[in-house]
């Protein structure tokens, strides 16, 4: 019989959706009696979950595979980069297996080929919420795979397939298990959260005696009853998003929307194959904030897209000033192999992309700094993420982990991750806040 201490090392790269894939694989491994190794030396094999969205991410993934091959030699590759096996095999012909994203069975079969399982159902216990790679107090909840949009700069449908929604009762059961396990914050993720359930015709299920659709509105309404922070990511501004705002006003879910607007010029949005009526979006943002004054909106944008002129870029800057978004990320356009945008005319020089990126970020820094200054003197609930000998670091409702800002509580060393405290904000800069506990 295979030694029960067979160990698998995990390298997880890419977005939160890939992190959830890694968590599911680890849960399967632990359920079959495998241990997870923190080092190359101690592992019987290494699994590298890759990202393949843009060239820099591909290189990072290939570097990770190379490091695992050099340090261990027995490597299984999965994830988005694995959709195209050729380049991986060309550089690393001795990898044991290559699979695409969310191909859990194929990954497990590859592991079995190297180190067969020694599962003992009477001894191997896996928590019902599964194994997670995030801290104990927050977790990502993936509600669907893939995407049915066809944005010209994106190859996600090629990598992960079309939209495939999970049934609503399955999603809610997972969320309930997470909260029972002590999770204080659930981050709802997918490629297009607003489209949840469209592919399964918003199929209904019984949930606690209530007929509940596999639809964004029904899902968020039920999640709001669990007593945890519910944070929505990757929300496209479809009309039904307006129906989420009353839930925020009632305090059922966090007043936070992550909406990837990408640009503001109608011409560029059309070339991107994105919704192009940004004037109407500005009107909706105004209406949302009238209903929920503390609404935090984060977004991402691309500068230097093919065909973007100085006028288009200025239109973006003007829109940004009007929208007054709370948190913003900006990327310089980077061609992605297989993306239709590669064939568009009007390539922007790298030097010009850099100039526009810097101007964009400077403009947003001023907006962010002003919005955070308005929080000085106010009190907020703060979820603690880290504590050291200098104090505690946490987040308000307006801050998602790893991508938004933080709240520093200097001197508060008697807290622990997962604590929820109330703090009065005393200082602010462009991205972060400093406060003092008041509870």
mmCIF file of N, CA and C in Angstrom, residues 182-311:
data_model
loop_
_atom_site.group_PDB
_atom_site.id
_atom_site.type_symbol
_atom_site.label_atom_id
_atom_site.label_comp_id
_atom_site.label_asym_id
_atom_site.label_seq_id
_atom_site.Cartn_x
_atom_site.Cartn_y
_atom_site.Cartn_z
ATOM 1 N N UNK A 182 -16.805 29.781 10.401
ATOM 2 C CA UNK A 182 -16.203 30.986 10.952
ATOM 3 C C UNK A 182 -15.839 32.053 9.956
ATOM 4 N N UNK A 183 -16.209 31.880 8.693
ATOM 5 C CA UNK A 183 -15.913 32.896 7.686
ATOM 6 C C UNK A 183 -16.763 34.143 7.943
ATOM 7 N N UNK A 184 -16.105 35.296 7.992
ATOM 8 C CA UNK A 184 -16.797 36.563 8.256
ATOM 9 C C UNK A 184 -17.124 37.329 6.979
ATOM 10 N N UNK A 185 -16.427 36.995 5.887
ATOM 11 C CA UNK A 185 -16.616 37.735 4.631
ATOM 12 C C UNK A 185 -16.592 36.762 3.464
ATOM 13 N N UNK A 186 -17.631 36.826 2.627
ATOM 14 C CA UNK A 186 -17.709 36.004 1.422
ATOM 15 C C UNK A 186 -17.583 36.919 0.210
ATOM 16 N N UNK A 187 -16.606 36.602 -0.646
ATOM 17 C CA UNK A 187 -16.376 37.390 -1.852
ATOM 18 C C UNK A 187 -16.913 36.611 -3.043
ATOM 19 N N UNK A 188 -18.002 37.096 -3.619
ATOM 20 C CA UNK A 188 -18.660 36.422 -4.735
ATOM 21 C C UNK A 188 -17.887 36.707 -6.012
ATOM 22 N N UNK A 189 -17.448 35.633 -6.704
ATOM 23 C CA UNK A 189 -16.639 35.814 -7.908
ATOM 24 C C UNK A 189 -17.149 34.942 -9.046
ATOM 25 N N UNK A 190 -16.859 35.389 -10.248
ATOM 26 C CA UNK A 190 -17.133 34.676 -11.498
ATOM 27 C C UNK A 190 -16.505 35.539 -12.585
ATOM 28 N N UNK A 191 -16.640 35.152 -13.830
ATOM 29 C CA UNK A 191 -16.197 36.050 -14.902
ATOM 30 C C UNK A 191 -17.212 37.153 -15.145
ATOM 31 N N UNK A 192 -18.482 36.876 -14.894
ATOM 32 C CA UNK A 192 -19.556 37.845 -15.128
ATOM 33 C C UNK A 192 -20.663 37.546 -14.132
ATOM 34 N N UNK A 193 -20.557 38.132 -12.949
ATOM 35 C CA UNK A 193 -21.507 37.838 -11.872
ATOM 36 C C UNK A 193 -22.925 38.221 -12.248
ATOM 37 N N UNK A 194 -23.090 39.294 -13.017
ATOM 38 C CA UNK A 194 -24.437 39.748 -13.382
ATOM 39 C C UNK A 194 -25.157 38.748 -14.282
ATOM 40 N N UNK A 195 -24.392 37.941 -15.025
ATOM 41 C CA UNK A 195 -25.004 36.964 -15.942
ATOM 42 C C UNK A 195 -25.307 35.636 -15.268
ATOM 43 N N UNK A 196 -25.046 35.534 -13.970
ATOM 44 C CA UNK A 196 -25.247 34.266 -13.266
ATOM 45 C C UNK A 196 -26.632 33.679 -13.552
ATOM 46 N N UNK A 197 -26.653 32.421 -13.950
ATOM 47 C CA UNK A 197 -27.894 31.684 -14.164
ATOM 48 C C UNK A 197 -28.486 31.786 -15.552
ATOM 49 N N UNK A 198 -27.977 32.710 -16.371
ATOM 50 C CA UNK A 198 -28.557 32.893 -17.709
ATOM 51 C C UNK A 198 -28.466 31.619 -18.533
ATOM 52 N N UNK A 199 -27.344 30.899 -18.421
ATOM 53 C CA UNK A 199 -27.132 29.690 -19.223
ATOM 54 C C UNK A 199 -28.044 28.540 -18.821
ATOM 55 N N UNK A 200 -28.528 28.545 -17.575
ATOM 56 C CA UNK A 200 -29.437 27.482 -17.120
ATOM 57 C C UNK A 200 -30.859 28.020 -16.959
ATOM 58 N N UNK A 201 -31.117 29.133 -17.672
ATOM 59 C CA UNK A 201 -32.442 29.750 -17.717
ATOM 60 C C UNK A 201 -32.968 30.066 -16.316
ATOM 61 N N UNK A 202 -32.031 30.524 -15.444
ATOM 62 C CA UNK A 202 -32.364 30.955 -14.087
ATOM 63 C C UNK A 202 -33.157 29.885 -13.335
ATOM 64 N N UNK A 203 -32.721 28.645 -13.495
ATOM 65 C CA UNK A 203 -33.393 27.490 -12.884
ATOM 66 C C UNK A 203 -33.639 27.715 -11.392
ATOM 67 N N UNK A 204 -34.817 27.361 -10.933
ATOM 68 C CA UNK A 204 -35.202 27.540 -9.528
ATOM 69 C C UNK A 204 -34.896 26.292 -8.716
ATOM 70 N N UNK A 205 -34.756 26.510 -7.417
ATOM 71 C CA UNK A 205 -34.574 25.406 -6.472
ATOM 72 C C UNK A 205 -35.220 25.814 -5.158
ATOM 73 N N UNK A 206 -35.573 24.832 -4.371
ATOM 74 C CA UNK A 206 -36.118 25.121 -3.049
ATOM 75 C C UNK A 206 -34.960 25.418 -2.102
ATOM 76 N N UNK A 207 -35.032 26.546 -1.427
ATOM 77 C CA UNK A 207 -34.021 26.885 -0.431
ATOM 78 C C UNK A 207 -34.718 27.351 0.839
ATOM 79 N N UNK A 208 -34.689 26.475 1.848
ATOM 80 C CA UNK A 208 -35.325 26.755 3.143
ATOM 81 C C UNK A 208 -36.804 27.104 2.972
ATOM 82 N N UNK A 209 -37.463 26.354 2.075
ATOM 83 C CA UNK A 209 -38.887 26.538 1.862
ATOM 84 C C UNK A 209 -39.248 27.662 0.927
ATOM 85 N N UNK A 210 -38.249 28.301 0.331
ATOM 86 C CA UNK A 210 -38.504 29.401 -0.595
ATOM 87 C C UNK A 210 -38.032 29.017 -1.991
ATOM 88 N N UNK A 211 -38.854 29.305 -3.005
ATOM 89 C CA UNK A 211 -38.427 29.067 -4.380
ATOM 90 C C UNK A 211 -37.417 30.148 -4.748
ATOM 91 N N UNK A 212 -36.209 29.720 -5.079
ATOM 92 C CA UNK A 212 -35.105 30.643 -5.302
ATOM 93 C C UNK A 212 -34.500 30.405 -6.676
ATOM 94 N N UNK A 213 -34.415 31.440 -7.477
ATOM 95 C CA UNK A 213 -33.864 31.307 -8.823
ATOM 96 C C UNK A 213 -32.343 31.346 -8.795
ATOM 97 N N UNK A 214 -31.743 30.702 -9.780
ATOM 98 C CA UNK A 214 -30.302 30.850 -10.012
ATOM 99 C C UNK A 214 -30.103 32.167 -10.752
ATOM 100 N N UNK A 215 -30.221 33.242 -10.011
ATOM 101 C CA UNK A 215 -30.194 34.599 -10.558
ATOM 102 C C UNK A 215 -29.461 35.482 -9.558
ATOM 103 N N UNK A 216 -28.740 36.462 -10.040
ATOM 104 C CA UNK A 216 -27.954 37.322 -9.177
ATOM 105 C C UNK A 216 -28.779 37.925 -8.034
ATOM 106 N N UNK A 217 -29.997 38.365 -8.330
ATOM 107 C CA UNK A 217 -30.809 39.040 -7.312
ATOM 108 C C UNK A 217 -31.241 38.059 -6.231
ATOM 109 N N UNK A 218 -31.765 36.896 -6.619
ATOM 110 C CA UNK A 218 -32.184 35.903 -5.629
ATOM 111 C C UNK A 218 -30.995 35.420 -4.812
ATOM 112 N N UNK A 219 -29.863 35.204 -5.491
ATOM 113 C CA UNK A 219 -28.674 34.714 -4.803
ATOM 114 C C UNK A 219 -28.205 35.713 -3.751
ATOM 115 N N UNK A 220 -28.080 36.979 -4.122
ATOM 116 C CA UNK A 220 -27.603 37.971 -3.166
ATOM 117 C C UNK A 220 -28.588 38.175 -2.020
ATOM 118 N N UNK A 221 -29.878 38.074 -2.322
ATOM 119 C CA UNK A 221 -30.882 38.214 -1.260
ATOM 120 C C UNK A 221 -30.694 37.120 -0.209
ATOM 121 N N UNK A 222 -30.481 35.888 -0.659
ATOM 122 C CA UNK A 222 -30.304 34.777 0.282
ATOM 123 C C UNK A 222 -28.947 34.842 0.983
ATOM 124 N N UNK A 223 -27.914 35.227 0.265
ATOM 125 C CA UNK A 223 -26.605 35.371 0.901
ATOM 126 C C UNK A 223 -26.660 36.424 2.005
ATOM 127 N N UNK A 224 -27.464 37.453 1.787
ATOM 128 C CA UNK A 224 -27.589 38.514 2.768
ATOM 129 C C UNK A 224 -28.211 38.099 4.075
ATOM 130 N N UNK A 225 -28.796 36.899 4.113
ATOM 131 C CA UNK A 225 -29.407 36.381 5.346
ATOM 132 C C UNK A 225 -28.427 35.587 6.191
ATOM 133 N N UNK A 226 -27.187 35.407 5.730
ATOM 134 C CA UNK A 226 -26.243 34.535 6.423
ATOM 135 C C UNK A 226 -25.475 35.225 7.541
ATOM 136 N N UNK A 227 -25.554 36.553 7.609
ATOM 137 C CA UNK A 227 -24.898 37.256 8.705
ATOM 138 C C UNK A 227 -23.426 37.538 8.487
ATOM 139 N N UNK A 228 -22.931 37.364 7.267
ATOM 140 C CA UNK A 228 -21.535 37.661 6.941
ATOM 141 C C UNK A 228 -21.477 38.850 5.997
ATOM 142 N N UNK A 229 -20.290 39.440 5.866
ATOM 143 C CA UNK A 229 -20.086 40.432 4.816
ATOM 144 C C UNK A 229 -20.181 39.730 3.468
ATOM 145 N N UNK A 230 -20.997 40.267 2.566
ATOM 146 C CA UNK A 230 -21.127 39.726 1.210
ATOM 147 C C UNK A 230 -20.627 40.790 0.244
ATOM 148 N N UNK A 231 -19.556 40.461 -0.500
ATOM 149 C CA UNK A 231 -18.911 41.429 -1.391
ATOM 150 C C UNK A 231 -19.019 40.930 -2.832
ATOM 151 N N UNK A 232 -19.509 41.769 -3.739
ATOM 152 C CA UNK A 232 -19.743 41.380 -5.133
ATOM 153 C C UNK A 232 -18.613 41.849 -6.039
ATOM 154 N N UNK A 233 -18.034 40.902 -6.774
ATOM 155 C CA UNK A 233 -16.975 41.203 -7.725
ATOM 156 C C UNK A 233 -17.415 40.902 -9.155
ATOM 157 N N UNK A 234 -16.759 41.583 -10.119
ATOM 158 C CA UNK A 234 -16.932 41.332 -11.552
ATOM 159 C C UNK A 234 -18.397 41.449 -11.974
ATOM 160 N N UNK A 235 -18.989 42.571 -11.604
ATOM 161 C CA UNK A 235 -20.395 42.842 -11.900
ATOM 162 C C UNK A 235 -20.481 43.702 -13.161
ATOM 163 N N UNK A 236 -21.113 43.173 -14.199
ATOM 164 C CA UNK A 236 -21.372 43.992 -15.392
ATOM 165 C C UNK A 236 -22.619 44.835 -15.115
ATOM 166 N N UNK A 237 -22.664 46.078 -15.596
ATOM 167 C CA UNK A 237 -23.785 46.965 -15.242
ATOM 168 C C UNK A 237 -25.066 46.703 -16.028
ATOM 169 N N UNK A 238 -25.534 45.467 -16.014
ATOM 170 C CA UNK A 238 -26.822 45.150 -16.636
ATOM 171 C C UNK A 238 -27.939 45.835 -15.844
ATOM 172 N N UNK A 239 -29.106 46.061 -16.464
ATOM 173 C CA UNK A 239 -30.192 46.773 -15.767
ATOM 174 C C UNK A 239 -30.588 46.169 -14.426
ATOM 175 N N UNK A 240 -30.577 44.830 -14.302
ATOM 176 C CA UNK A 240 -31.042 44.242 -13.043
ATOM 177 C C UNK A 240 -30.095 44.477 -11.871
ATOM 178 N N UNK A 241 -28.895 45.008 -12.139
ATOM 179 C CA UNK A 241 -27.985 45.348 -11.040
ATOM 180 C C UNK A 241 -28.615 46.405 -10.137
ATOM 181 N N UNK A 242 -29.482 47.248 -10.705
ATOM 182 C CA UNK A 242 -30.167 48.264 -9.902
ATOM 183 C C UNK A 242 -30.927 47.643 -8.734
ATOM 184 N N UNK A 243 -31.381 46.406 -8.904
ATOM 185 C CA UNK A 243 -32.174 45.747 -7.862
ATOM 186 C C UNK A 243 -31.330 45.283 -6.674
ATOM 187 N N UNK A 244 -30.020 45.320 -6.821
ATOM 188 C CA UNK A 244 -29.145 44.943 -5.712
ATOM 189 C C UNK A 244 -29.005 46.077 -4.709
ATOM 190 N N UNK A 245 -29.168 47.309 -5.174
ATOM 191 C CA UNK A 245 -28.938 48.472 -4.308
ATOM 192 C C UNK A 245 -29.845 48.500 -3.083
ATOM 193 N N UNK A 246 -31.144 48.144 -3.180
ATOM 194 C CA UNK A 246 -31.956 48.105 -1.958
ATOM 195 C C UNK A 246 -31.416 47.139 -0.905
ATOM 196 N N UNK A 247 -30.818 46.025 -1.332
ATOM 197 C CA UNK A 247 -30.224 45.096 -0.376
ATOM 198 C C UNK A 247 -29.054 45.747 0.343
ATOM 199 N N UNK A 248 -28.303 46.577 -0.378
ATOM 200 C CA UNK A 248 -27.206 47.316 0.243
ATOM 201 C C UNK A 248 -27.752 48.357 1.210
ATOM 202 N N UNK A 249 -28.808 49.051 0.809
ATOM 203 C CA UNK A 249 -29.407 50.069 1.673
ATOM 204 C C UNK A 249 -29.930 49.463 2.965
ATOM 205 N N UNK A 250 -30.386 48.205 2.884
ATOM 206 C CA UNK A 250 -30.899 47.509 4.069
ATOM 207 C C UNK A 250 -29.793 46.900 4.917
ATOM 208 N N UNK A 251 -28.545 46.949 4.433
ATOM 209 C CA UNK A 251 -27.446 46.361 5.178
ATOM 210 C C UNK A 251 -27.318 44.864 5.017
ATOM 211 N N UNK A 252 -27.997 44.293 4.020
ATOM 212 C CA UNK A 252 -27.941 42.846 3.804
ATOM 213 C C UNK A 252 -26.625 42.426 3.165
ATOM 214 N N UNK A 253 -26.153 43.213 2.200
ATOM 215 C CA UNK A 253 -24.855 42.946 1.576
ATOM 216 C C UNK A 253 -24.045 44.233 1.597
ATOM 217 N N UNK A 254 -22.740 44.111 1.431
ATOM 218 C CA UNK A 254 -21.886 45.292 1.512
ATOM 219 C C UNK A 254 -22.199 46.280 0.387
ATOM 220 N N UNK A 255 -22.193 47.567 0.675
ATOM 221 C CA UNK A 255 -22.377 48.582 -0.373
ATOM 222 C C UNK A 255 -21.094 48.741 -1.178
ATOM 223 N N UNK A 256 -20.813 47.742 -1.990
ATOM 224 C CA UNK A 256 -19.563 47.660 -2.737
ATOM 225 C C UNK A 256 -19.852 46.976 -4.061
ATOM 226 N N UNK A 257 -19.426 47.594 -5.147
ATOM 227 C CA UNK A 257 -19.586 46.991 -6.469
ATOM 228 C C UNK A 257 -18.255 47.051 -7.208
ATOM 229 N N UNK A 258 -17.815 45.916 -7.700
ATOM 230 C CA UNK A 258 -16.624 45.832 -8.542
ATOM 231 C C UNK A 258 -17.121 45.684 -9.981
ATOM 232 N N UNK A 259 -17.022 46.766 -10.751
ATOM 233 C CA UNK A 259 -17.552 46.793 -12.113
ATOM 234 C C UNK A 259 -16.415 47.117 -13.084
ATOM 235 N N UNK A 260 -16.006 46.187 -13.929
ATOM 236 C CA UNK A 260 -14.899 46.443 -14.868
ATOM 237 C C UNK A 260 -15.355 47.282 -16.063
ATOM 238 N N UNK A 261 -15.353 48.599 -15.918
ATOM 239 C CA UNK A 261 -15.823 49.481 -16.992
ATOM 240 C C UNK A 261 -14.903 49.457 -18.213
ATOM 241 N N UNK A 262 -13.602 49.387 -18.007
ATOM 242 C CA UNK A 262 -12.556 49.256 -19.032
ATOM 243 C C UNK A 262 -12.239 50.532 -19.813
ATOM 244 N N UNK A 263 -13.242 51.357 -20.128
ATOM 245 C CA UNK A 263 -12.971 52.613 -20.841
ATOM 246 C C UNK A 263 -14.212 53.482 -20.778
ATOM 247 N N UNK A 264 -14.148 54.665 -21.387
ATOM 248 C CA UNK A 264 -15.296 55.573 -21.419
ATOM 249 C C UNK A 264 -15.611 56.076 -22.816
ATOM 250 N N UNK A 265 -14.649 56.001 -23.727
ATOM 251 C CA UNK A 265 -14.893 56.450 -25.099
ATOM 252 C C UNK A 265 -15.817 55.457 -25.805
ATOM 253 N N UNK A 266 -16.964 55.920 -26.336
ATOM 254 C CA UNK A 266 -17.854 55.001 -27.054
ATOM 255 C C UNK A 266 -17.151 54.270 -28.196
ATOM 256 N N UNK A 267 -16.250 54.969 -28.879
ATOM 257 C CA UNK A 267 -15.538 54.337 -29.998
ATOM 258 C C UNK A 267 -14.674 53.173 -29.503
ATOM 259 N N UNK A 268 -13.937 53.389 -28.412
ATOM 260 C CA UNK A 268 -13.063 52.337 -27.883
ATOM 261 C C UNK A 268 -13.891 51.207 -27.276
ATOM 262 N N UNK A 269 -14.948 51.551 -26.590
ATOM 263 C CA UNK A 269 -15.808 50.509 -26.009
ATOM 264 C C UNK A 269 -16.420 49.629 -27.099
ATOM 265 N N UNK A 270 -16.783 50.253 -28.205
ATOM 266 C CA UNK A 270 -17.319 49.477 -29.325
ATOM 267 C C UNK A 270 -16.255 48.539 -29.879
ATOM 268 N N UNK A 271 -15.009 49.036 -30.000
ATOM 269 C CA UNK A 271 -13.918 48.190 -30.487
ATOM 270 C C UNK A 271 -13.616 47.061 -29.501
ATOM 271 N N UNK A 272 -13.821 47.342 -28.222
ATOM 272 C CA UNK A 272 -13.626 46.314 -27.187
ATOM 273 C C UNK A 272 -14.790 45.330 -27.118
ATOM 274 N N UNK A 273 -15.897 45.678 -27.801
ATOM 275 C CA UNK A 273 -17.142 44.915 -27.727
ATOM 276 C C UNK A 273 -17.683 44.907 -26.300
ATOM 277 N N UNK A 274 -17.691 46.110 -25.717
ATOM 278 C CA UNK A 274 -18.215 46.324 -24.370
ATOM 279 C C UNK A 274 -19.430 47.241 -24.459
ATOM 280 N N UNK A 275 -20.282 47.275 -23.402
ATOM 281 C CA UNK A 275 -21.378 48.251 -23.380
ATOM 282 C C UNK A 275 -20.827 49.653 -23.554
ATOM 283 N N UNK A 276 -21.437 50.438 -24.439
ATOM 284 C CA UNK A 276 -20.805 51.690 -24.864
ATOM 285 C C UNK A 276 -21.489 52.957 -24.372
ATOM 286 N N UNK A 277 -22.589 52.883 -23.629
ATOM 287 C CA UNK A 277 -23.312 54.091 -23.233
ATOM 288 C C UNK A 277 -22.858 54.532 -21.842
ATOM 289 N N UNK A 278 -21.648 55.148 -21.761
ATOM 290 C CA UNK A 278 -21.104 55.526 -20.467
ATOM 291 C C UNK A 278 -21.804 56.745 -19.865
ATOM 292 N N UNK A 279 -22.470 57.559 -20.683
ATOM 293 C CA UNK A 279 -23.251 58.666 -20.139
ATOM 294 C C UNK A 279 -24.391 58.117 -19.293
ATOM 295 N N UNK A 280 -25.055 57.091 -19.797
ATOM 296 C CA UNK A 280 -26.128 56.459 -19.032
ATOM 297 C C UNK A 280 -25.578 55.817 -17.767
ATOM 298 N N UNK A 281 -24.382 55.249 -17.846
ATOM 299 C CA UNK A 281 -23.765 54.657 -16.659
ATOM 300 C C UNK A 281 -23.533 55.727 -15.592
ATOM 301 N N UNK A 282 -23.080 56.910 -15.991
ATOM 302 C CA UNK A 282 -22.891 58.003 -15.034
ATOM 303 C C UNK A 282 -24.198 58.352 -14.338
ATOM 304 N N UNK A 283 -25.285 58.377 -15.091
ATOM 305 C CA UNK A 283 -26.604 58.653 -14.496
ATOM 306 C C UNK A 283 -26.971 57.571 -13.487
ATOM 307 N N UNK A 284 -26.654 56.315 -13.815
ATOM 308 C CA UNK A 284 -26.983 55.225 -12.897
ATOM 309 C C UNK A 284 -26.143 55.301 -11.626
ATOM 310 N N UNK A 285 -24.860 55.635 -11.782
ATOM 311 C CA UNK A 285 -24.005 55.776 -10.602
ATOM 312 C C UNK A 285 -24.563 56.852 -9.676
ATOM 313 N N UNK A 286 -25.015 57.961 -10.259
ATOM 314 C CA UNK A 286 -25.607 59.033 -9.456
ATOM 315 C C UNK A 286 -26.840 58.535 -8.713
ATOM 316 N N UNK A 287 -27.686 57.780 -9.406
ATOM 317 C CA UNK A 287 -28.898 57.235 -8.778
ATOM 318 C C UNK A 287 -28.545 56.240 -7.679
ATOM 319 N N UNK A 288 -27.546 55.382 -7.937
ATOM 320 C CA UNK A 288 -27.114 54.414 -6.924
ATOM 321 C C UNK A 288 -26.664 55.129 -5.653
ATOM 322 N N UNK A 289 -25.900 56.209 -5.825
ATOM 323 C CA UNK A 289 -25.366 56.900 -4.652
ATOM 324 C C UNK A 289 -26.439 57.703 -3.921
ATOM 325 N N UNK A 290 -27.480 58.085 -4.625
ATOM 326 C CA UNK A 290 -28.606 58.728 -3.933
ATOM 327 C C UNK A 290 -29.293 57.729 -3.011
ATOM 328 N N UNK A 291 -29.377 56.468 -3.462
ATOM 329 C CA UNK A 291 -30.020 55.423 -2.661
ATOM 330 C C UNK A 291 -29.080 54.904 -1.575
ATOM 331 N N UNK A 292 -27.794 54.763 -1.913
ATOM 332 C CA UNK A 292 -26.785 54.248 -0.974
ATOM 333 C C UNK A 292 -25.612 55.219 -0.972
ATOM 334 N N UNK A 293 -25.668 56.265 -0.140
ATOM 335 C CA UNK A 293 -24.636 57.309 -0.177
ATOM 336 C C UNK A 293 -23.215 56.790 0.044
ATOM 337 N N UNK A 294 -23.038 55.721 0.813
ATOM 338 C CA UNK A 294 -21.702 55.200 1.100
ATOM 339 C C UNK A 294 -21.251 54.128 0.103
ATOM 340 N N UNK A 295 -21.958 53.992 -0.998
ATOM 341 C CA UNK A 295 -21.584 52.974 -1.977
ATOM 342 C C UNK A 295 -20.141 53.157 -2.436
ATOM 343 N N UNK A 296 -19.357 52.081 -2.360
ATOM 344 C CA UNK A 296 -17.985 52.082 -2.869
ATOM 345 C C UNK A 296 -17.969 51.357 -4.212
ATOM 346 N N UNK A 297 -17.395 51.993 -5.206
ATOM 347 C CA UNK A 297 -17.309 51.387 -6.538
ATOM 348 C C UNK A 297 -15.839 51.265 -6.916
ATOM 349 N N UNK A 298 -15.440 50.043 -7.266
ATOM 350 C CA UNK A 298 -14.091 49.839 -7.792
ATOM 351 C C UNK A 298 -14.211 49.398 -9.242
ATOM 352 N N UNK A 299 -13.175 49.665 -10.032
ATOM 353 C CA UNK A 299 -13.222 49.295 -11.437
ATOM 354 C C UNK A 299 -11.811 49.127 -11.980
ATOM 355 N N UNK A 300 -11.742 48.604 -13.186
ATOM 356 C CA UNK A 300 -10.480 48.493 -13.905
ATOM 357 C C UNK A 300 -10.641 49.113 -15.288
ATOM 358 N N UNK A 301 -9.534 49.648 -15.802
ATOM 359 C CA UNK A 301 -9.534 50.304 -17.100
ATOM 360 C C UNK A 301 -8.297 49.883 -17.884
ATOM 361 N N UNK A 302 -8.391 50.024 -19.192
ATOM 362 C CA UNK A 302 -7.269 49.742 -20.089
ATOM 363 C C UNK A 302 -6.944 51.014 -20.853
ATOM 364 N N UNK A 303 -5.679 51.408 -20.846
ATOM 365 C CA UNK A 303 -5.244 52.538 -21.672
ATOM 366 C C UNK A 303 -4.324 52.003 -22.771
ATOM 367 N N UNK A 304 -4.291 52.732 -23.882
ATOM 368 C CA UNK A 304 -3.444 52.309 -24.992
ATOM 369 C C UNK A 304 -4.046 51.221 -25.846
ATOM 370 N N UNK A 305 -5.367 51.057 -25.791
ATOM 371 C CA UNK A 305 -6.039 50.068 -26.648
ATOM 372 C C UNK A 305 -5.883 50.503 -28.105
ATOM 373 N N UNK A 306 -5.764 49.551 -29.040
ATOM 374 C CA UNK A 306 -5.599 49.923 -30.453
ATOM 375 C C UNK A 306 -6.669 50.919 -30.911
ATOM 376 N N UNK A 307 -6.225 51.996 -31.531
ATOM 377 C CA UNK A 307 -7.146 53.018 -32.019
ATOM 378 C C UNK A 307 -7.413 54.121 -31.020
ATOM 379 N N UNK A 308 -6.922 54.008 -29.783
ATOM 380 C CA UNK A 308 -7.169 55.043 -28.785
ATOM 381 C C UNK A 308 -6.390 56.311 -29.138
ATOM 382 N N UNK A 309 -7.107 57.387 -29.374
ATOM 383 C CA UNK A 309 -6.495 58.670 -29.702
ATOM 384 C C UNK A 309 -6.374 59.525 -28.437
ATOM 385 N N UNK A 310 -5.706 60.663 -28.580
ATOM 386 C CA UNK A 310 -5.627 61.604 -27.457
ATOM 387 C C UNK A 310 -7.027 62.020 -27.013
ATOM 388 N N UNK A 311 -7.916 62.195 -27.986
ATOM 389 C CA UNK A 311 -9.293 62.582 -27.660
ATOM 390 C C UNK A 311 -10.002 61.489 -26.869
#
